[in-house]
Amino acid sequence: MTKYIFITGGVVSSLGKGIAAASLGLLLKSRGFRVVNQKFDPYLNIDPGTMNPFQHGEVFVTEDGAETDLDLGHYERFTDENLTQNSNTTAGRVFLSVLDREREGGYHGGTVQVIPNVTDEIRDRIMRPARETAPDIIITEIGGTVGDIESLPFIEAIRQTRNEVGTENCAFIHLTLMPYLKKAEELKSKPTQHSVKELQGLGIQPDIIMIRSERPIDFHIREKLALFCNVLSDAIIQNLDARSIYEVPLMMEKEGLGRIVCRVLSLPDVEPELSGWEEMVRRLYNPEKEVRIVLVGKYVELRDSYLSVIESLTHGGIANCALVNIDFVDSEELTDYEAVNARLSGCDGIIIPGGFGDRGVEGMILAVRYARENSIPYFGICLGMQIAVIEYARNVLALEGAHSTEMVQSPSHPVIDLMPDQNGLRLGGTLRLGRYACRAVPGSLIEKAYGTADISERHRHRYEFNNDYYDLFTKSALKPTGINPERNLVETVELEGHPWMVGVQFHPEFKSRPNRAHPLFRDFIAAAVIHATEAGAVK
Ligand code: GLN
């Protein structure tokens, strides 16, 4: 029988519920349990696909092409399990299903209500993985903060789930914040008490209270909280700030989280196998070299917009025993070559991740030119590949006015364009999404990186390399080196005679893992390490 763990949040948002859920997934998986993580978001968008990156951060794409919340990236990176369309459900999607059913007469003339109709739909989705893959444990994170109006149906649904599956098969974990008041030199437990009271008022008694805090929580506070919140004192788990998110599961294990969850769920506790993870964290904390990577983008004010790219760069660093310092540069600041020189000189690698729309694109083109002319390792992802193609078309192939039809309506040379069957598309779910095959040209950098010519990667884009220019590029130094076999689409380009310049139409960052860096991020950082060493030798 599948067991259920629900993680709710209280006091404030941004406490790292996703990392807590992902860490717990790892701790249980490392005990030999089959675990599925999923997230329920109370907002009304159908999915985060059309949301502004400034508001919502990155959109994480699953193998099967779902556009999901960035917490799913944490789940995949920590548990090393691929998630699916079902792994992220929003209130919008729940309501859409209920309303569709109503229009189809599915409620047989009855009044459609939040309870039971909406809560039934939520419960059905919570339990879906149990029916489909029957894991030992389903960990469900409820987005938002307890007390929000929009999260009420979700809290009610998880309360009902506990009654349905029985208390021994269900655990509630509530994550809160304990602020430290400098002047009083005191940690304050009152916000947690209030938040737990709020949850209790909704019919949920948490089994475990996990508390974010910048200071260790002493025995007396734990005792007091346990008394007020009606939990055992060892079920108060402190979640201190960590140097790296990858240390969090190890800290949680020391706090006894895995053991206590097993106790609550009447599961046998076994020693977790975490040696590989510990070794990875040890490598992360003991780098032997250092590189400076410049990330050029237009969403740099909100780092979460590039979350998976940032994590993947870190993974590449771990694989190379190198500390990766990332310098974020707003492409709109790169107004001319002097500005580029001032911001980018001395770096060991340049990366341009995905993006949409024309803002800041000219600055990105200048950055690519700088990388190309100065032999600086360059990694272009999705938009970053398209920019590399445009730059080369303009400045080397002398195709004046070369551009993407995403940026200008009728460029003289539309080197990046829509496919003929893509005209008249609507926004939302109309991108090329999810897993597609790519075949690498023998001897290419990508074939070398992957160690095979058969590649499969996740996509999220609308525009493509225009094959009218295929022959011209093949004869040039910026060669297409990876092709999608079904539709003959150019998936990767590489610059011959440059230390490492690779553009990929797909998003490798979604498949990188801390203990198994994505081969392209690994090789990009390796090239940056060489660049740093050579630059050091010249100095
Ligand atoms: N805007 C580009 C496209 O739609 C690139 C998308 C991306 O970088 N994810 O093709």
Coordinates of C-alpha atoms and ligand atoms in Angstrom, one line a residue:
M1 CA 0.0 0.0 0.0
T2 CA 1.3 3.4 -0.9
K3 CA 2.0 5.8 1.9
Y4 CA 1.5 9.6 1.6
I5 CA 3.5 12.5 2.9
F6 CA 2.2 16.0 2.6
I7 CA 4.5 19.1 3.0
T8 CA 2.8 22.4 3.8
G9 CA 4.4 25.8 4.5
G10 CA 3.7 28.5 7.1
V11 CA 4.7 31.9 8.2
V12 CA 6.3 33.2 5.0
S13 CA 6.9 31.9 1.5
S14 CA 10.4 31.1 0.0
L15 CA 11.4 28.9 2.9
G16 CA 12.7 26.2 0.6
K17 CA 9.8 23.7 0.8
G18 CA 10.8 22.3 -2.6
I19 CA 14.3 21.6 -1.3
A20 CA 12.9 20.1 1.8
A21 CA 10.6 17.8 -0.2
A22 CA 13.4 16.9 -2.6
S23 CA 15.7 16.1 0.3
L24 CA 13.1 13.9 2.0
G25 CA 12.7 12.1 -1.4
L26 CA 16.4 11.4 -1.4
L27 CA 16.5 10.2 2.2
L28 CA 13.7 7.8 1.6
K29 CA 15.0 6.6 -1.8
S30 CA 18.4 6.0 -0.2
R31 CA 16.6 3.7 2.3
G32 CA 15.4 1.6 -0.6
F33 CA 11.9 2.9 -0.9
R34 CA 10.3 3.8 -4.3
V35 CA 9.4 7.4 -4.0
V36 CA 7.5 9.8 -6.2
N37 CA 7.5 13.6 -5.6
Q38 CA 4.8 15.9 -6.9
K39 CA 3.7 19.5 -6.4
F40 CA 0.3 21.1 -6.2
D41 CA 0.2 24.8 -6.8
P42 CA -2.8 26.8 -5.7
Y43 CA -2.6 29.5 -8.5
L44 CA -5.1 29.6 -11.3
N45 CA -2.8 29.4 -14.3
I46 CA -3.2 26.0 -16.1
D47 CA 0.6 25.7 -15.9
P48 CA 3.5 28.0 -15.4
G49 CA 4.3 27.9 -19.2
T50 CA 3.0 31.3 -20.0
M51 CA 4.1 33.0 -16.8
N52 CA 6.8 35.7 -16.8
P53 CA 10.2 34.4 -15.7
F54 CA 10.5 37.5 -13.5
Q55 CA 7.5 36.5 -11.5
H56 CA 7.7 32.8 -11.4
G57 CA 11.3 31.9 -12.2
E58 CA 12.3 29.1 -14.6
V59 CA 9.8 26.8 -16.2
F60 CA 11.1 23.2 -15.7
V61 CA 10.3 20.8 -18.6
T62 CA 9.8 17.1 -18.0
E63 CA 10.7 14.3 -20.4
D64 CA 7.1 14.1 -21.6
G65 CA 6.9 17.8 -22.2
A66 CA 5.1 19.3 -19.2
E67 CA 5.9 22.9 -18.4
T68 CA 6.2 22.8 -14.6
D69 CA 7.2 24.6 -11.5
L70 CA 11.0 24.9 -10.8
D71 CA 10.7 22.8 -7.6
L72 CA 10.3 19.8 -9.9
G73 CA 13.9 20.4 -11.0
H74 CA 15.0 20.0 -7.3
Y75 CA 13.0 16.8 -7.1
E76 CA 14.6 15.4 -10.2
R77 CA 18.1 16.5 -9.2
F78 CA 17.9 15.1 -5.7
T79 CA 16.0 11.9 -6.3
D80 CA 17.3 11.2 -9.8
E81 CA 13.8 10.2 -10.9
N82 CA 12.2 11.6 -14.0
L83 CA 8.8 13.2 -13.4
T84 CA 5.8 13.5 -15.7
Q85 CA 2.8 15.6 -16.8
N86 CA 1.1 14.5 -13.6
S87 CA 3.8 15.7 -11.3
N88 CA 2.7 19.3 -11.1
T89 CA -1.0 20.3 -10.7
T90 CA -2.3 23.8 -10.4
A91 CA -5.7 24.9 -9.1
G92 CA -6.3 26.1 -12.7
R93 CA -6.0 22.6 -14.0
V94 CA -8.2 21.2 -11.3
F95 CA -10.9 23.7 -12.0
L96 CA -10.6 23.2 -15.7
S97 CA -11.3 19.5 -15.3
V98 CA -14.2 20.1 -13.0
L99 CA -15.8 22.6 -15.3
D100 CA -15.2 20.5 -18.4
R101 CA -17.0 17.6 -16.6
E102 CA -19.8 20.0 -15.7
R103 CA -20.2 21.0 -19.4
E104 CA -20.3 17.4 -20.4
G105 CA -23.1 16.6 -17.9
G106 CA -20.8 14.6 -15.7
Y107 CA -22.4 15.8 -12.5
H108 CA -25.9 14.7 -13.7
G109 CA -27.6 18.0 -12.8
G110 CA -26.2 18.3 -9.3
T111 CA -24.8 21.5 -7.9
V112 CA -21.0 21.6 -8.4
Q113 CA -19.2 22.7 -5.3
V114 CA -15.7 23.2 -3.9
I115 CA -16.4 20.4 -1.4
P116 CA -16.8 17.7 -2.5
N117 CA -16.3 18.2 -6.3
V118 CA -13.1 20.2 -6.4
T119 CA -11.6 18.4 -3.4
D120 CA -12.4 15.0 -5.0
E121 CA -10.6 16.1 -8.2
I122 CA -7.6 17.1 -6.1
R123 CA -7.6 13.8 -4.2
D124 CA -7.9 11.9 -7.4
R125 CA -4.8 13.6 -8.7
I126 CA -2.9 13.2 -5.4
M127 CA -3.5 9.4 -5.7
R128 CA -2.8 9.1 -9.4
P129 CA 0.8 7.9 -9.1
A130 CA -0.4 5.2 -6.7
R131 CA -2.7 3.8 -9.4
E132 CA -0.2 4.2 -12.2
T133 CA 3.2 3.1 -10.7
A134 CA 2.3 2.1 -7.2
P135 CA 5.3 3.6 -5.5
D136 CA 6.0 3.0 -1.8
I137 CA 5.7 6.6 -0.9
I138 CA 4.2 9.7 -2.6
I139 CA 5.6 13.0 -1.3
T140 CA 3.2 15.9 -2.1
E141 CA 4.3 19.5 -1.7
I142 CA 1.5 22.0 -1.4
G143 CA 2.6 25.4 -2.8
G144 CA 1.8 28.6 -1.1
T145 CA 1.4 29.3 2.6
V146 CA -1.3 27.9 5.0
G147 CA -3.9 30.5 5.5
D148 CA -4.0 31.7 1.9
I149 CA -7.6 31.7 0.6
E150 CA -6.6 29.9 -2.6
S151 CA -4.9 27.0 -0.9
L152 CA -8.0 26.1 1.3
P153 CA -9.3 23.4 -1.1
F154 CA -5.9 21.7 -1.2
I155 CA -5.6 21.6 2.6
E156 CA -9.1 20.2 2.9
A157 CA -8.3 17.6 0.2
I158 CA -5.2 16.4 2.1
R159 CA -7.2 16.2 5.3
Q160 CA -9.7 14.0 3.6
T161 CA -6.9 11.9 2.1
R162 CA -5.6 11.1 5.6
N163 CA -9.1 9.9 6.6
E164 CA -9.3 7.8 3.5
V165 CA -5.9 6.1 3.8
G166 CA -5.6 6.0 7.6
T167 CA -3.2 7.8 9.9
E168 CA -0.5 5.2 9.8
N169 CA -0.3 5.7 6.0
C170 CA -0.1 9.4 6.0
A171 CA 2.3 12.0 7.4
F172 CA 2.0 15.8 7.6
I173 CA 5.1 17.9 7.7
H174 CA 4.8 21.6 8.2
L175 CA 7.7 23.9 7.3
T176 CA 7.9 27.2 9.1
L177 CA 10.3 30.0 10.0
M178 CA 11.8 30.9 13.4
P179 CA 13.1 34.4 13.2
Y180 CA 16.1 35.5 15.2
L181 CA 15.8 39.0 16.9
K182 CA 19.2 40.4 17.1
K183 CA 18.4 43.1 19.7
A184 CA 16.7 40.5 22.0
E185 CA 19.3 37.8 21.0
E186 CA 16.4 35.4 20.8
L187 CA 14.8 32.9 18.4
K188 CA 11.1 33.5 18.3
S189 CA 8.7 30.5 18.2
K190 CA 5.4 32.4 18.2
P191 CA 5.0 32.6 14.3
T192 CA 5.3 28.8 14.2
Q193 CA 2.8 28.3 17.0
H194 CA 0.3 30.5 15.1
S195 CA 0.9 28.8 11.9
V196 CA 0.4 25.4 13.4
K197 CA -2.8 26.6 15.1
E198 CA -4.0 27.8 11.7
L199 CA -3.4 24.3 10.3
Q200 CA -5.0 22.6 13.2
G201 CA -8.1 24.9 12.7
L202 CA -8.3 23.3 9.2
G203 CA -8.3 19.9 10.7
I204 CA -4.7 18.9 10.3
Q205 CA -2.3 18.0 13.1
P206 CA 1.2 18.0 11.8
D207 CA 3.4 15.0 12.7
I208 CA 6.6 16.8 12.1
I209 CA 7.5 20.5 12.2
M210 CA 10.5 21.5 10.2
I211 CA 11.8 24.9 11.1
R212 CA 14.0 27.2 9.0
S213 CA 16.3 29.1 11.2
E214 CA 19.6 30.9 11.0
R215 CA 20.6 29.8 14.5
P216 CA 20.5 26.3 16.1
I217 CA 17.3 25.7 18.0
D218 CA 18.0 24.6 21.5
F219 CA 16.4 21.9 23.6
H220 CA 14.2 24.3 25.6
I221 CA 12.6 25.8 22.5
R222 CA 12.0 22.4 21.1
E223 CA 10.3 21.3 24.3
K224 CA 8.1 24.4 24.3
L225 CA 7.1 24.1 20.7
A226 CA 6.4 20.4 21.0
L227 CA 4.1 21.2 23.9
F228 CA 2.3 24.0 22.2
C229 CA 2.1 22.3 18.8
N230 CA 1.2 18.9 20.1
V231 CA 4.1 17.0 18.5
L232 CA 6.9 14.8 20.0
S233 CA 9.9 16.9 20.7
D234 CA 12.2 14.8 18.4
A235 CA 9.7 15.7 15.6
I236 CA 10.8 19.3 15.7
I237 CA 13.4 19.4 13.0
Q238 CA 15.7 22.3 12.5
N239 CA 16.6 23.3 9.0
L240 CA 19.5 25.6 9.2
D241 CA 20.9 27.7 6.3
A242 CA 23.3 25.5 4.3
R243 CA 26.4 26.5 2.3
S244 CA 24.9 24.5 -0.6
I245 CA 21.4 23.1 -1.1
Y246 CA 23.1 19.7 -1.7
E247 CA 24.1 19.6 1.9
V248 CA 20.5 19.9 3.1
P249 CA 19.6 16.2 2.9
L250 CA 22.7 15.3 4.9
M251 CA 21.8 17.9 7.5
M252 CA 18.2 16.6 7.6
E253 CA 19.4 13.0 8.0
K254 CA 21.5 14.1 11.0
E255 CA 18.4 15.7 12.5
G256 CA 16.6 12.4 12.2
L257 CA 14.1 13.3 9.5
G258 CA 14.2 10.0 7.7
R259 CA 13.9 7.9 10.9
I260 CA 11.0 10.0 12.2
V261 CA 9.1 9.8 8.9
C262 CA 9.5 6.0 8.9
R263 CA 8.2 5.9 12.5
V264 CA 5.2 8.0 11.6
L265 CA 4.4 5.9 8.6
S266 CA 5.0 2.6 10.4
L267 CA 7.8 1.8 7.9
P268 CA 10.9 -0.3 8.9
D269 CA 13.8 2.1 9.3
V270 CA 17.0 1.1 7.6
E271 CA 20.4 2.7 7.3
P272 CA 20.3 5.1 4.3
E273 CA 22.9 4.6 1.6
L274 CA 24.2 8.2 1.2
S275 CA 27.9 7.7 0.6
G276 CA 27.8 8.8 -3.1
W277 CA 25.9 11.9 -2.1
E278 CA 28.4 12.7 0.7
E279 CA 31.3 12.2 -1.7
M280 CA 29.7 14.7 -4.1
V281 CA 29.2 17.3 -1.4
R282 CA 32.8 16.8 -0.3
R283 CA 34.0 17.4 -3.8
L284 CA 31.8 20.5 -4.1
Y285 CA 33.3 21.9 -0.9
N286 CA 36.9 21.2 -1.8
P287 CA 37.5 22.6 -5.3
E288 CA 41.1 22.6 -6.6
K289 CA 40.6 25.3 -9.2
E290 CA 38.4 28.2 -10.0
V291 CA 36.7 29.6 -13.1
R292 CA 34.7 32.7 -13.9
I293 CA 31.7 32.1 -16.1
V294 CA 29.6 35.0 -17.5
L295 CA 25.9 34.3 -17.9
V296 CA 24.4 36.8 -20.4
G297 CA 20.7 37.0 -20.2
K298 CA 17.7 39.3 -19.8
Y299 CA 16.2 37.9 -16.7
V300 CA 19.3 38.2 -14.6
E301 CA 17.6 40.2 -11.8
L302 CA 15.8 37.0 -10.7
R303 CA 18.3 34.2 -10.4
D304 CA 15.5 31.6 -10.2
S305 CA 14.9 32.3 -13.9
Y306 CA 18.1 30.4 -14.7
L307 CA 17.9 27.9 -11.8
S308 CA 18.6 24.7 -13.7
V309 CA 21.4 26.3 -15.7
I310 CA 23.0 27.6 -12.6
E311 CA 22.8 24.2 -10.9
S312 CA 24.1 22.5 -14.0
L313 CA 27.2 24.8 -14.0
T314 CA 27.8 23.8 -10.4
H315 CA 27.5 20.2 -11.4
G316 CA 30.0 20.8 -14.2
G317 CA 32.3 22.3 -11.5
I318 CA 31.9 19.3 -9.3
A319 CA 32.9 17.0 -12.2
N320 CA 36.0 19.1 -12.8
C321 CA 36.9 19.7 -9.1
A322 CA 36.4 23.4 -9.9
L323 CA 34.7 26.2 -8.2
V324 CA 32.4 27.9 -10.7
N325 CA 31.9 31.6 -10.1
I326 CA 28.9 32.9 -12.1
D327 CA 28.9 36.5 -13.1
F328 CA 25.4 37.6 -14.3
V329 CA 25.3 40.2 -17.0
D330 CA 22.2 41.9 -18.3
S331 CA 22.4 41.7 -22.1
E332 CA 20.8 45.2 -22.3
E333 CA 23.9 46.6 -20.7
L334 CA 26.0 45.3 -23.6
T335 CA 25.3 48.2 -25.9
D336 CA 28.6 48.2 -27.8
Y337 CA 31.9 46.3 -28.1
E338 CA 33.6 48.5 -25.5
A339 CA 30.8 47.6 -23.0
V340 CA 31.2 44.0 -23.8
N341 CA 35.0 44.2 -23.4
A342 CA 34.6 45.9 -20.0
R343 CA 32.1 43.4 -18.6
L344 CA 33.4 40.2 -20.2
S345 CA 37.2 40.5 -20.3
G346 CA 39.0 38.0 -18.1
C347 CA 36.2 35.5 -18.0
D348 CA 36.8 31.8 -18.7
G349 CA 33.5 31.0 -20.4
I350 CA 30.4 32.6 -21.7
I351 CA 26.9 31.1 -21.5
I352 CA 23.7 32.4 -23.0
P353 CA 20.7 30.4 -21.8
G354 CA 17.1 30.3 -23.2
G355 CA 14.9 33.3 -23.6
F356 CA 12.0 34.8 -25.5
G357 CA 11.4 38.1 -27.3
D358 CA 13.7 40.7 -28.8
R359 CA 14.7 42.7 -25.8
G360 CA 18.5 42.5 -25.2
V361 CA 19.2 40.4 -28.2
E362 CA 21.8 42.7 -29.8
G363 CA 23.8 42.6 -26.6
M364 CA 23.8 38.8 -26.7
I365 CA 25.0 38.9 -30.3
L366 CA 27.9 41.1 -29.3
A367 CA 28.7 38.7 -26.4
V368 CA 28.9 35.7 -28.9
R369 CA 31.1 37.7 -31.2
Y370 CA 33.4 38.4 -28.3
A371 CA 33.6 34.7 -27.4
R372 CA 34.2 33.7 -31.0
E373 CA 36.9 36.3 -31.7
N374 CA 38.7 35.8 -28.4
S375 CA 38.6 32.0 -28.3
I376 CA 36.6 32.0 -25.0
P377 CA 34.6 28.8 -24.4
Y378 CA 31.0 29.5 -25.4
F379 CA 27.8 27.5 -24.6
G380 CA 24.6 28.6 -26.2
I381 CA 21.4 27.0 -25.0
C382 CA 18.2 27.3 -27.1
L383 CA 18.1 31.1 -27.7
G384 CA 21.9 31.0 -27.1
M385 CA 22.3 28.7 -30.1
Q386 CA 20.1 30.8 -32.3
I387 CA 22.1 33.9 -31.3
A388 CA 25.3 32.1 -32.3
V389 CA 23.8 31.3 -35.7
I390 CA 22.7 34.9 -36.2
E391 CA 26.1 36.4 -35.2
Y392 CA 28.0 34.1 -37.5
A393 CA 25.6 34.8 -40.4
R394 CA 26.0 38.5 -40.0
N395 CA 29.7 38.9 -39.2
V396 CA 31.3 36.0 -41.0
L397 CA 29.0 34.9 -43.7
A398 CA 28.2 38.5 -44.5
L399 CA 24.5 37.9 -44.6
E400 CA 23.5 41.4 -43.7
G401 CA 20.4 41.8 -41.6
A402 CA 20.4 38.1 -40.7
H403 CA 17.9 37.6 -37.8
S404 CA 15.3 35.4 -36.3
T405 CA 11.7 35.9 -37.3
E406 CA 10.9 36.0 -33.6
M407 CA 12.7 39.3 -33.4
V408 CA 11.8 41.1 -36.7
Q409 CA 9.0 40.4 -39.1
S410 CA 10.8 39.9 -42.4
P411 CA 14.5 39.9 -42.0
S412 CA 16.6 39.9 -45.2
H413 CA 18.0 36.6 -44.0
P414 CA 15.7 34.6 -41.7
V415 CA 18.3 32.2 -40.5
I416 CA 16.1 31.3 -37.5
D417 CA 12.5 30.8 -38.5
L418 CA 9.2 29.0 -37.8
M419 CA 8.6 25.7 -39.5
P420 CA 5.9 26.1 -42.3
D421 CA 3.4 24.0 -40.3
Q422 CA 3.8 26.3 -37.3
N423 CA 2.0 29.3 -38.6
G424 CA -1.0 30.7 -36.7
L425 CA 0.0 29.1 -33.4
R426 CA -1.5 30.3 -30.1
L427 CA 0.5 30.8 -26.9
G428 CA 0.5 28.1 -24.2
G429 CA 1.5 24.6 -24.9
T430 CA 2.3 25.2 -28.6
L431 CA 6.1 25.1 -28.3
R432 CA 8.2 22.1 -29.2
L433 CA 8.2 20.6 -25.8
G434 CA 9.9 17.6 -24.1
R435 CA 12.0 14.8 -25.3
Y436 CA 13.3 14.6 -28.9
A437 CA 16.0 12.6 -30.5
C438 CA 19.2 14.1 -31.9
R439 CA 21.9 12.3 -34.0
A440 CA 25.4 13.6 -33.6
V441 CA 27.9 13.9 -36.5
P442 CA 30.8 11.5 -35.9
G443 CA 33.9 13.3 -34.5
S444 CA 31.8 16.3 -33.2
L445 CA 32.3 17.8 -29.8
I446 CA 28.8 16.7 -28.8
E447 CA 29.4 13.1 -29.8
K448 CA 32.6 13.1 -27.8
A449 CA 30.9 14.6 -24.8
Y450 CA 28.0 12.1 -24.8
G451 CA 30.1 9.2 -25.8
T452 CA 27.4 8.2 -28.3
A453 CA 25.8 9.6 -31.5
D454 CA 22.3 8.9 -30.2
I455 CA 21.1 11.7 -28.0
S456 CA 17.8 12.5 -26.5
E457 CA 17.2 15.9 -24.9
R458 CA 14.3 18.1 -23.7
H459 CA 13.1 21.0 -25.7
R460 CA 11.1 24.2 -25.1
H461 CA 11.1 26.5 -28.1
R462 CA 9.1 27.6 -31.1
Y463 CA 11.7 28.7 -33.7
E464 CA 14.3 26.5 -35.6
F465 CA 17.4 26.8 -37.6
N466 CA 16.3 27.6 -41.2
N467 CA 17.4 24.7 -43.4
D468 CA 17.5 27.0 -46.4
Y469 CA 20.9 28.0 -45.0
Y470 CA 22.0 24.5 -44.1
D471 CA 24.5 24.1 -47.0
L472 CA 26.0 27.5 -46.4
F473 CA 26.7 26.7 -42.8
T474 CA 27.9 23.2 -43.5
K475 CA 30.6 24.6 -45.7
S476 CA 31.5 27.3 -43.1
A477 CA 33.2 26.8 -39.8
L478 CA 30.0 27.0 -37.8
K479 CA 28.8 23.5 -38.6
P480 CA 25.5 21.8 -37.8
T481 CA 26.6 18.7 -35.8
G482 CA 23.4 17.3 -34.4
I483 CA 20.2 16.6 -36.4
N484 CA 16.8 15.5 -35.3
P485 CA 16.2 12.4 -37.5
E486 CA 12.4 12.6 -37.7
R487 CA 12.2 16.1 -39.0
N488 CA 15.7 16.9 -40.2
L489 CA 16.0 19.8 -37.8
V490 CA 19.4 21.3 -36.8
E491 CA 19.8 20.6 -33.1
T492 CA 23.4 21.7 -32.5
V493 CA 26.1 23.8 -34.0
E494 CA 29.9 23.9 -33.3
L495 CA 32.6 26.3 -34.4
E496 CA 35.6 24.5 -36.0
G497 CA 39.0 25.9 -34.9
H498 CA 37.6 27.4 -31.7
P499 CA 38.5 25.8 -28.3
W500 CA 34.9 25.1 -27.4
M501 CA 31.9 26.8 -29.0
V502 CA 28.7 24.8 -28.9
G503 CA 25.1 25.8 -29.4
V504 CA 22.2 23.5 -28.7
Q505 CA 18.6 24.0 -29.6
F506 CA 17.5 21.8 -26.6
H507 CA 17.8 22.4 -22.8
P508 CA 20.5 20.1 -21.4
E509 CA 20.2 21.8 -18.0
F510 CA 17.0 19.8 -17.2
K511 CA 18.9 16.5 -17.2
S512 CA 22.0 17.4 -15.2
R513 CA 22.4 15.8 -11.8
P514 CA 24.9 16.9 -9.0
N515 CA 26.5 13.5 -8.9
R516 CA 26.3 13.0 -12.7
A517 CA 27.0 16.3 -14.4
H518 CA 25.5 16.7 -17.9
P519 CA 28.3 15.9 -20.4
L520 CA 28.0 19.3 -22.1
F521 CA 28.2 21.3 -18.9
R522 CA 31.0 19.0 -17.8
D523 CA 33.0 19.7 -21.0
F524 CA 32.1 23.4 -21.1
I525 CA 33.6 23.8 -17.6
A526 CA 36.6 21.6 -18.5
A527 CA 37.2 24.0 -21.5
A528 CA 36.8 27.0 -19.1
V529 CA 39.4 25.4 -16.7
I530 CA 41.8 25.1 -19.6
H531 CA 41.2 28.7 -20.6
A532 CA 41.8 29.8 -17.0
T533 CA 45.0 27.8 -16.8
E534 CA 46.3 29.3 -20.1
A535 CA 45.3 32.8 -19.1
G536 CA 47.1 32.3 -15.8
A537 CA 50.2 31.1 -17.7
V538 CA 50.2 34.2 -19.9
K539 CA 49.9 36.5 -16.8
Ligands
GLN1 N1 12.6 32.2 -28.2 C1 13.3 31.1 -28.9 C2 12.3 30.1 -29.5 O1 11.1 30.2 -29.2 C3 14.1 30.3 -27.9 C4 13.4 29.7 -26.8 C5 14.3 29.3 -25.7 O2 15.4 29.7 -25.5 N2 13.8 28.4 -24.8 O3 12.6 29.4 -30.3

